[in-house]
PDB file of C-alpha atoms in Angstrom:
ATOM      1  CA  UNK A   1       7.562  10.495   9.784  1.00 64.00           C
ATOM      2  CA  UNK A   2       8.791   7.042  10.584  1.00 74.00           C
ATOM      3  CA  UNK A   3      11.196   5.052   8.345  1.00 87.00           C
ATOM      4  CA  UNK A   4      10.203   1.724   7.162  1.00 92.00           C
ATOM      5  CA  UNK A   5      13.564   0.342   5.239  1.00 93.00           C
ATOM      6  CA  UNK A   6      13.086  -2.772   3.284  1.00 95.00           C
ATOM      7  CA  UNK A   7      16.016  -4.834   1.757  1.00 95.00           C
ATOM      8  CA  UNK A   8      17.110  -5.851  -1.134  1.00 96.00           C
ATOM      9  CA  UNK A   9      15.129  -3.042  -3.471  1.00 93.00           C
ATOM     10  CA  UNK A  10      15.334  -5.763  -6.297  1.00 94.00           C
ATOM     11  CA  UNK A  11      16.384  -9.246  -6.913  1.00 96.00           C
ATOM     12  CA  UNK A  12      16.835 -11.874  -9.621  1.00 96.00           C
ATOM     13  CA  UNK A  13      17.051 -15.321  -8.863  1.00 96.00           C
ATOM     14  CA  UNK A  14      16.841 -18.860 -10.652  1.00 96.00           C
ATOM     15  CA  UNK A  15      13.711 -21.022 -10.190  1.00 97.00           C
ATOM     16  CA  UNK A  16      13.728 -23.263  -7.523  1.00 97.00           C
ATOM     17  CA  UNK A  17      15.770 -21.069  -5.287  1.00 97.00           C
ATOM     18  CA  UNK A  18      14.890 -19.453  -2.435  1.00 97.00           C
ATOM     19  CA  UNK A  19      14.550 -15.525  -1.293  1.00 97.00           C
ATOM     20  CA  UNK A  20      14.791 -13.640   1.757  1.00 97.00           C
ATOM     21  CA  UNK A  21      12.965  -9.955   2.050  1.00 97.00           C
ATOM     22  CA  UNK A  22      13.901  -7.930   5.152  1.00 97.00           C
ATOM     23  CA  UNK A  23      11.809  -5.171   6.696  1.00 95.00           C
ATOM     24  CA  UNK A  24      12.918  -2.894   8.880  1.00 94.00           C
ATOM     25  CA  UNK A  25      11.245   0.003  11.463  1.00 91.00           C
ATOM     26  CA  UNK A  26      14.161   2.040  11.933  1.00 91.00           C
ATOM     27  CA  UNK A  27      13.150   4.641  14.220  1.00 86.00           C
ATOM     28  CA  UNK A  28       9.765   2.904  15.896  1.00 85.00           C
ATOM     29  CA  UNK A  29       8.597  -0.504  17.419  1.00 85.00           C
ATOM     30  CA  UNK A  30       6.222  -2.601  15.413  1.00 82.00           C
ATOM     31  CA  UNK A  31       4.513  -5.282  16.920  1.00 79.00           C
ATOM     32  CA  UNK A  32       2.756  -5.834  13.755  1.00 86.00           C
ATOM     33  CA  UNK A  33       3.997  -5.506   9.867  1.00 91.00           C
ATOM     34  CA  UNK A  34       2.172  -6.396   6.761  1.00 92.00           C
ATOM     35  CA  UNK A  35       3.298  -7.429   3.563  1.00 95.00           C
ATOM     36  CA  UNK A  36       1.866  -7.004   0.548  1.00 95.00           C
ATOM     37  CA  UNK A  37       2.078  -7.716  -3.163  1.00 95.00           C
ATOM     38  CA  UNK A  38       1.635  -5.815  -6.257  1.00 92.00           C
ATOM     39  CA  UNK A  39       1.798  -7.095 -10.081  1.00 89.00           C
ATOM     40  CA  UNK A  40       2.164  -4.735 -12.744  1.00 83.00           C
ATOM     41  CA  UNK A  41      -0.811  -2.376 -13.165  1.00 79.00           C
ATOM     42  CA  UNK A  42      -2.355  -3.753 -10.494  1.00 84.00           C
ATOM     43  CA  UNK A  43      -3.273  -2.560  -6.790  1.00 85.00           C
ATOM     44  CA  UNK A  44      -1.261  -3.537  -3.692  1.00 90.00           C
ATOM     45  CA  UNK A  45      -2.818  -7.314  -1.907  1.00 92.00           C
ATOM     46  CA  UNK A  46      -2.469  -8.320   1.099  1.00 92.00           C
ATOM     47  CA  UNK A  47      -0.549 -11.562   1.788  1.00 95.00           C
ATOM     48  CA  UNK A  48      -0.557 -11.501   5.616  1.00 94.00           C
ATOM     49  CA  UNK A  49      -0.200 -10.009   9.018  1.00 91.00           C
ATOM     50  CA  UNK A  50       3.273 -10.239  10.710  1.00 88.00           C
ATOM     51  CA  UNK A  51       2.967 -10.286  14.405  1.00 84.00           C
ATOM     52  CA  UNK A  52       6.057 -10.182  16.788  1.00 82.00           C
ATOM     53  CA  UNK A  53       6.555 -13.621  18.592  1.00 82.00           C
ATOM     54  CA  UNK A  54       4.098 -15.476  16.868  1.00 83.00           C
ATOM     55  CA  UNK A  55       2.669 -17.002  13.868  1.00 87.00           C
ATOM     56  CA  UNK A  56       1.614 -14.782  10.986  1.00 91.00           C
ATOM     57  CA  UNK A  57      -1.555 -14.686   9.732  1.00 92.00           C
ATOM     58  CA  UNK A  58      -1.992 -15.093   5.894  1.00 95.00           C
ATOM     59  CA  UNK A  59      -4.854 -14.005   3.401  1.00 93.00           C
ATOM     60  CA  UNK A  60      -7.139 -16.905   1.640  1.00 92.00           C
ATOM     61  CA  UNK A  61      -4.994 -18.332  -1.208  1.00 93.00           C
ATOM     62  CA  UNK A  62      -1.426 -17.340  -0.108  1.00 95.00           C
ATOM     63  CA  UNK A  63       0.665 -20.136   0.903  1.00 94.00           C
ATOM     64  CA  UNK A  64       2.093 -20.346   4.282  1.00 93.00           C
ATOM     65  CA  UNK A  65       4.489 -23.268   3.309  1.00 95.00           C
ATOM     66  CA  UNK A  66       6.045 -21.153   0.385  1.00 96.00           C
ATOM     67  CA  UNK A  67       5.863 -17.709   1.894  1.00 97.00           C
ATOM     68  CA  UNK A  68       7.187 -17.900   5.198  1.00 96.00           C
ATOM     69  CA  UNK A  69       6.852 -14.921   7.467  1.00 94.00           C
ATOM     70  CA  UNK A  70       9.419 -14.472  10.680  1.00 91.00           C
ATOM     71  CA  UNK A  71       8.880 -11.763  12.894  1.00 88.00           C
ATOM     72  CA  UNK A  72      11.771 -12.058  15.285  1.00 82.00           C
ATOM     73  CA  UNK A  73      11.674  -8.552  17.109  1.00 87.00           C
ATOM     74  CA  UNK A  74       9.849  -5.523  17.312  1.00 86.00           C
ATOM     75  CA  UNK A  75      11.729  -4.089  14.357  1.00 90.00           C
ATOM     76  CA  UNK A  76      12.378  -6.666  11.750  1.00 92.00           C
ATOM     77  CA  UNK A  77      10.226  -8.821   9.759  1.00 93.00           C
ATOM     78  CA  UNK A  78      11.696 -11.469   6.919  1.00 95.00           C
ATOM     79  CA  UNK A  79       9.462 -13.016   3.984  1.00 97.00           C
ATOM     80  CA  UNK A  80      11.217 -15.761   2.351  1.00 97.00           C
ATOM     81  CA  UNK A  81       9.877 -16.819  -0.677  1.00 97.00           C
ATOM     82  CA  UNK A  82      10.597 -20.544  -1.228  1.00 97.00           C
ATOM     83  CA  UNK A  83      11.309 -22.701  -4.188  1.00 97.00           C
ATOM     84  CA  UNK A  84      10.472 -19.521  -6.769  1.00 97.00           C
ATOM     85  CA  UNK A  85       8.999 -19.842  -9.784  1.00 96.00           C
ATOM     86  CA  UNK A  86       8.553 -17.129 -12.270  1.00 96.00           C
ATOM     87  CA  UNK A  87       4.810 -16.732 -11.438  1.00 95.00           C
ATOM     88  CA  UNK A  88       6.295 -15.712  -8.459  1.00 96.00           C
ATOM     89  CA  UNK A  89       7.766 -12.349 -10.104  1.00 96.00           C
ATOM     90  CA  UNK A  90       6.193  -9.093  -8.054  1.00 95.00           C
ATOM     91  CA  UNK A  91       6.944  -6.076  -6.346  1.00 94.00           C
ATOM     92  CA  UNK A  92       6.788  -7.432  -2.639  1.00 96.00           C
ATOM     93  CA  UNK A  93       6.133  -4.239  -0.371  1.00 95.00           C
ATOM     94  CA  UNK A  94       5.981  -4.233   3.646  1.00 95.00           C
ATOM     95  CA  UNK A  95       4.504  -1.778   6.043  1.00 92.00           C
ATOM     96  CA  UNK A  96       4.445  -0.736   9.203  1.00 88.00           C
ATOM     97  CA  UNK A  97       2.101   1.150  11.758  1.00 76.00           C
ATOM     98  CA  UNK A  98       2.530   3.984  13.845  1.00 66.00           C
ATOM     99  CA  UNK A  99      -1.152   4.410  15.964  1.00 64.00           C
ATOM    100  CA  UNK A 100      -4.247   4.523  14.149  1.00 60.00           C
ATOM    101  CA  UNK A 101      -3.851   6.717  11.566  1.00 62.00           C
ATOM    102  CA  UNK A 102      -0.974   6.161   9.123  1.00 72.00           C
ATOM    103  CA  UNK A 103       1.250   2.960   7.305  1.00 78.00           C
ATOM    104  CA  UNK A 104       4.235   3.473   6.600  1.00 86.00           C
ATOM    105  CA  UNK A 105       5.627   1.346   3.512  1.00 90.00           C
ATOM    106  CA  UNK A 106       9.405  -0.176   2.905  1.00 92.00           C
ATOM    107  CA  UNK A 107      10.911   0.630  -0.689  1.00 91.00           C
ATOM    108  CA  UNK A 108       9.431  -2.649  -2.024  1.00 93.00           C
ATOM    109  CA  UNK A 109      11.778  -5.045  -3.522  1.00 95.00           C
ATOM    110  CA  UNK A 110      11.109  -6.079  -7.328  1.00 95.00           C
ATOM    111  CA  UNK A 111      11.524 -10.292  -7.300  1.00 96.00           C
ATOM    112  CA  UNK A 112      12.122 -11.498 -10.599  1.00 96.00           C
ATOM    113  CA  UNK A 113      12.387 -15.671 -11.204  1.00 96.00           C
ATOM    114  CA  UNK A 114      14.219 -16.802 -14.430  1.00 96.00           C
TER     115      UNK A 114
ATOM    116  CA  UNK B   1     -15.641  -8.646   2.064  1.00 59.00           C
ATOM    117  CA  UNK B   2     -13.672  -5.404   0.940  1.00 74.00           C
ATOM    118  CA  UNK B   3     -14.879  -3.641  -2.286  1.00 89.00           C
ATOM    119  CA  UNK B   4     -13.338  -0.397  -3.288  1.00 94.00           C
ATOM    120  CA  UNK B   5     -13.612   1.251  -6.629  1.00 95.00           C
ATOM    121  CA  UNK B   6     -12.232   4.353  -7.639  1.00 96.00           C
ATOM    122  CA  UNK B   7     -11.164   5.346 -12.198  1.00 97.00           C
ATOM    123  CA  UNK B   8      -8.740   3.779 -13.618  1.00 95.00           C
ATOM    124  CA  UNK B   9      -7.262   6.915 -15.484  1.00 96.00           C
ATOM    125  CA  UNK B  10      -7.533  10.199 -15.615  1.00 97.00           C
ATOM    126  CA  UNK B  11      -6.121  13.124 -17.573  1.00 97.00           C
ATOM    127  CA  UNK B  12      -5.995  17.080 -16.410  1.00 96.00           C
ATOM    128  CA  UNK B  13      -3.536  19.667 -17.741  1.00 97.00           C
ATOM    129  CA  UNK B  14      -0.901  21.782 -15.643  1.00 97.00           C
ATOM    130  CA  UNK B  15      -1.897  23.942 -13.569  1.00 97.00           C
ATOM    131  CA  UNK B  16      -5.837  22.309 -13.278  1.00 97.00           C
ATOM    132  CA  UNK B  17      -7.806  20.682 -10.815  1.00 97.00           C
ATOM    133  CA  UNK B  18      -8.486  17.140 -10.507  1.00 97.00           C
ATOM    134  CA  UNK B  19     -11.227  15.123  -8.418  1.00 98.00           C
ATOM    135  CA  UNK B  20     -10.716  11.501  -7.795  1.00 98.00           C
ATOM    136  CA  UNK B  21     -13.487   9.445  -6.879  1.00 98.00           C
ATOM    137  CA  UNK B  22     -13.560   6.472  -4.171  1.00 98.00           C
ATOM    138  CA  UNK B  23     -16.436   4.487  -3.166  1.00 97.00           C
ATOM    139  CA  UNK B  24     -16.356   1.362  -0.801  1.00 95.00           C
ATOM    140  CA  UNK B  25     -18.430  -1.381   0.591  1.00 92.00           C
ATOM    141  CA  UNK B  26     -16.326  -2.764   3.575  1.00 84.00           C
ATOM    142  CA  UNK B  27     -17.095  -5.251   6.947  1.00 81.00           C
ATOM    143  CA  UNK B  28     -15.715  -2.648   9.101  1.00 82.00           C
ATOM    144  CA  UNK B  29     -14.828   0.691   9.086  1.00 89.00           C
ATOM    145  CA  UNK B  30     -11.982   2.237  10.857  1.00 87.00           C
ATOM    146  CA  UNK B  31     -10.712   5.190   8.410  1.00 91.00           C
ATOM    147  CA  UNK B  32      -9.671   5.727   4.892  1.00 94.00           C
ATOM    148  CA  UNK B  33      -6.227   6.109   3.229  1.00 93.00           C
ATOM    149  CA  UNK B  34      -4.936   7.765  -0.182  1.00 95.00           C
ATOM    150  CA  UNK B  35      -1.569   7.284  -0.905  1.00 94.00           C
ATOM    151  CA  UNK B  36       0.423   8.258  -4.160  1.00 95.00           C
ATOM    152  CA  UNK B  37       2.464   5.707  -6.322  1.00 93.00           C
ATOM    153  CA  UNK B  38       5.126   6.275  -8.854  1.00 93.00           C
ATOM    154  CA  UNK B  39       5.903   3.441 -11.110  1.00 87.00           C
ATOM    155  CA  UNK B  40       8.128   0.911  -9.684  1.00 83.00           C
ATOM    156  CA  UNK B  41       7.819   2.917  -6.173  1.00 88.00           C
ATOM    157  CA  UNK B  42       6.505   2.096  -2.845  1.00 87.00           C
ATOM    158  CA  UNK B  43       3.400   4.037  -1.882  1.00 90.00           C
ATOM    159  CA  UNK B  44       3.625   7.210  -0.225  1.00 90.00           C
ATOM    160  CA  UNK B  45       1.166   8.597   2.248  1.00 87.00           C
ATOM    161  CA  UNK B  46      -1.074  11.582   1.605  1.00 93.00           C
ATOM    162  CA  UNK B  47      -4.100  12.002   3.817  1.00 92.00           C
ATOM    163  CA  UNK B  48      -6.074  10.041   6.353  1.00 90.00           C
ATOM    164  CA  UNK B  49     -10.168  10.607   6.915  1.00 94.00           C
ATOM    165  CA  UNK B  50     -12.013   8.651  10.112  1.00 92.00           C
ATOM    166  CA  UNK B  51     -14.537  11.208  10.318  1.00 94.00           C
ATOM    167  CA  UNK B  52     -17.076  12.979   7.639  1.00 97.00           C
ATOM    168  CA  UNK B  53     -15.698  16.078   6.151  1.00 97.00           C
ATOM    169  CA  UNK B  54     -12.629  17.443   4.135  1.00 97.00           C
ATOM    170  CA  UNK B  55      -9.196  17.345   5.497  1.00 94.00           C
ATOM    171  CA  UNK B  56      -6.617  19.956   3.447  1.00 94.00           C
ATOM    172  CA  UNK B  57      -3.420  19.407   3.106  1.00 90.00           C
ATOM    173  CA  UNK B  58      -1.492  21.865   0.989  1.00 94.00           C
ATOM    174  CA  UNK B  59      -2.354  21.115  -2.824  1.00 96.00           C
ATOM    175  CA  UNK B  60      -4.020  18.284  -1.743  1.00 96.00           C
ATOM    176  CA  UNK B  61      -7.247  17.958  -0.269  1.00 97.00           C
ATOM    177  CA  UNK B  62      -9.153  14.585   1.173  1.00 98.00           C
ATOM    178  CA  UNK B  63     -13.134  14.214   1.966  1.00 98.00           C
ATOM    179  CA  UNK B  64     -15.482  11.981   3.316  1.00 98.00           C
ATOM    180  CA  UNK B  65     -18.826  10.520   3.731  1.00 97.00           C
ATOM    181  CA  UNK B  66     -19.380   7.281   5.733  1.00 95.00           C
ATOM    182  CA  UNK B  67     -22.687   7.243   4.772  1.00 95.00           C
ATOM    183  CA  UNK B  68     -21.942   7.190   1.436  1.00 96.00           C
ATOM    184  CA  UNK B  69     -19.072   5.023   1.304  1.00 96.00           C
ATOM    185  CA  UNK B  70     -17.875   7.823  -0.541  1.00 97.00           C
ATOM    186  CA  UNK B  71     -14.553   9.833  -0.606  1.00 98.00           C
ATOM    187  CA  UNK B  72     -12.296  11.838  -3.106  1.00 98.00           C
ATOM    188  CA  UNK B  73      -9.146  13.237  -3.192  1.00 98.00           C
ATOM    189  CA  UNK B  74      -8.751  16.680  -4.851  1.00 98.00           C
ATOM    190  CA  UNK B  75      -5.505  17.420  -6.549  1.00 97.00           C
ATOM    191  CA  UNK B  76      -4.959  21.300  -6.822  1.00 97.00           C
ATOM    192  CA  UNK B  77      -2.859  23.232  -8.750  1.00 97.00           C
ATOM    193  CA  UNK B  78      -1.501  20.245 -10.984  1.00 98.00           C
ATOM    194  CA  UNK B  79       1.974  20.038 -11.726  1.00 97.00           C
ATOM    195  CA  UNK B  80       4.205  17.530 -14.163  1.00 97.00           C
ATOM    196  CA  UNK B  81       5.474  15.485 -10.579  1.00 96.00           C
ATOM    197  CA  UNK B  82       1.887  14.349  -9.959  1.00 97.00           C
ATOM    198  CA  UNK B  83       1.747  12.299 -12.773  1.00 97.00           C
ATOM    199  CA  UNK B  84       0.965   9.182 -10.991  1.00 97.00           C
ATOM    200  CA  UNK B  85      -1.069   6.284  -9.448  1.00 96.00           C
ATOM    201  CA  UNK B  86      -3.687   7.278  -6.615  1.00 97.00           C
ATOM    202  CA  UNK B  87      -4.343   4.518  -4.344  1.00 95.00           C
ATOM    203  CA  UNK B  88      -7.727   5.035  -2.366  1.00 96.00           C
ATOM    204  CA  UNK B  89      -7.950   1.997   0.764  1.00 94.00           C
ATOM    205  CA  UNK B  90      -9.553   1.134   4.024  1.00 92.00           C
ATOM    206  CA  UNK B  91      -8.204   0.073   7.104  1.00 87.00           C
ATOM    207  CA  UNK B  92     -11.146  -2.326   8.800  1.00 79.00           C
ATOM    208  CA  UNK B  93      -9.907  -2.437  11.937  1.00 67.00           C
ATOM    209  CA  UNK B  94      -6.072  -4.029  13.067  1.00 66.00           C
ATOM    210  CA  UNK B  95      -4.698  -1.640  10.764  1.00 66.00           C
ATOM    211  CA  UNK B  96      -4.878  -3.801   7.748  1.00 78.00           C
ATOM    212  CA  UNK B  97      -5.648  -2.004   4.630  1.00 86.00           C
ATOM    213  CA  UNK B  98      -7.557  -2.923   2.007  1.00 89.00           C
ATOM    214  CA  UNK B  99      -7.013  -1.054  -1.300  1.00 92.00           C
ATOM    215  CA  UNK B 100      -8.432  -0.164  -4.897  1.00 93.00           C
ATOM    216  CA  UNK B 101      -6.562  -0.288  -7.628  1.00 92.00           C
ATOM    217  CA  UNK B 102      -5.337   2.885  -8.264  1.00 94.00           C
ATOM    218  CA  UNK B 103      -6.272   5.712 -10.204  1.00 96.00           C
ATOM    219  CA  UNK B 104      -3.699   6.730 -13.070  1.00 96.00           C
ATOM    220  CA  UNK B 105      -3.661  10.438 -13.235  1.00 98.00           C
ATOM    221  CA  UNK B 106      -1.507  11.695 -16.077  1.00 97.00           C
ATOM    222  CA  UNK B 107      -0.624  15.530 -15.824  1.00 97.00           C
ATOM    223  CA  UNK B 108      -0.442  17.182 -19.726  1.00 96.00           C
ATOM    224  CA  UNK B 109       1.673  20.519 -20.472  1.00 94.00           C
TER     225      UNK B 109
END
């Protein structure tokens, strides 16, 4: 199946410092990615819809301004989460496409804010 | 709106069968997803239903009812390595997915 690599699988930073996610599509084109987020014992949410060469498009209640989405190629999508705090603390996943029928996820990377 | 329920936990020994229940309410319609999650992993994908009917896959078995807003998974022949969480969701359309949250299904010697 198609490959979906995310990077960095986890990640501890101070508060009030910024984050970078990367996902990849290593062996497919996706014009559109989603990211998601998942807190413990809970289900995966949506945050928003990465499109290639334009703006994402983000769920009610998630912040555009402190989760900013880039998706610079067919292949590559960044989150950056800005100015953490630890509320911010989650298991960040991204996914990918291929047709109708099937997502393909990234690793997830664990964010925690101390 | 998306609503999706499906148990939050469920036990079955080695070797047993387990049935895992999904029902949904959704704006739109354009196939359902289960996918299996270890702790601390990324979901993995299991089976895909668009149409009514049951879909096997090895040890694992999907169906469906639109009508219903029904589906279940069926877990076969348990073993220790499916101890895990079973995430039932629904694409609407645009490939988004909207899921429950997760069925814990503990496997007992």
């Amino acid at each position: 199946g198609a490959v979906v690599s995310q990077h960095p699988s986890w990640v501890i930073c101070k508060s009030g410092t910024s984050v970078k996610i990367e996902c990849r599509s290593l062996d497919f084109q996706a014009t559109t990615m989603f990211w998601y987020r998942q807190f413990p014992k809970q289900s995966l949410m949506l945050m928003a819809t990465s499109n290639e060469g334009s703006k994402a498009t983000y769920e009610q209640g998630v912040e555009k301004d402190k989760f900013l989405i880039n998706h610079a190629s067919l292949t590559l999508s960044t989150l950056t989460v800005t100015s953490a705090h630890p509320e911010d603390s989650s298991f960040y996943i991204c996914s990918a496409s291929v047709g109708d029928t099937e997502a393909f996820f990234g690793q997830g990377t664990r964010l925690t804010v101390v | 709106g998306q609503n999706i329920d499906q148990p939050t936990e469920m036990t079955a020994t080695e070797g047993a069968i387990v049935q895992i229940n999904c029902t949904y309410q959704t704006s739109g319609f354009n196939g359902l997803f289960w996918y299996q999650q270890h702790a601390g992993e990324a979901p993995t994908f299991l089976s895909y239903n668009v149409l009514d009917g049951l879909e096997e896959k090895g040890r694992f078995s999907s169906f469906l009812s639109r009508s219903k807003g029904y589906s279940y998974l069926l877990l076969k022949e348990l073993q220790m390595k499916d101890s895990a969480s079973y995430l039932c969701a629904v694409s609407d359309g645009d490939y988004k997915l909207s899921f429950g949250a997760g069925t814990t299904v503990t496997v007992r010697a």
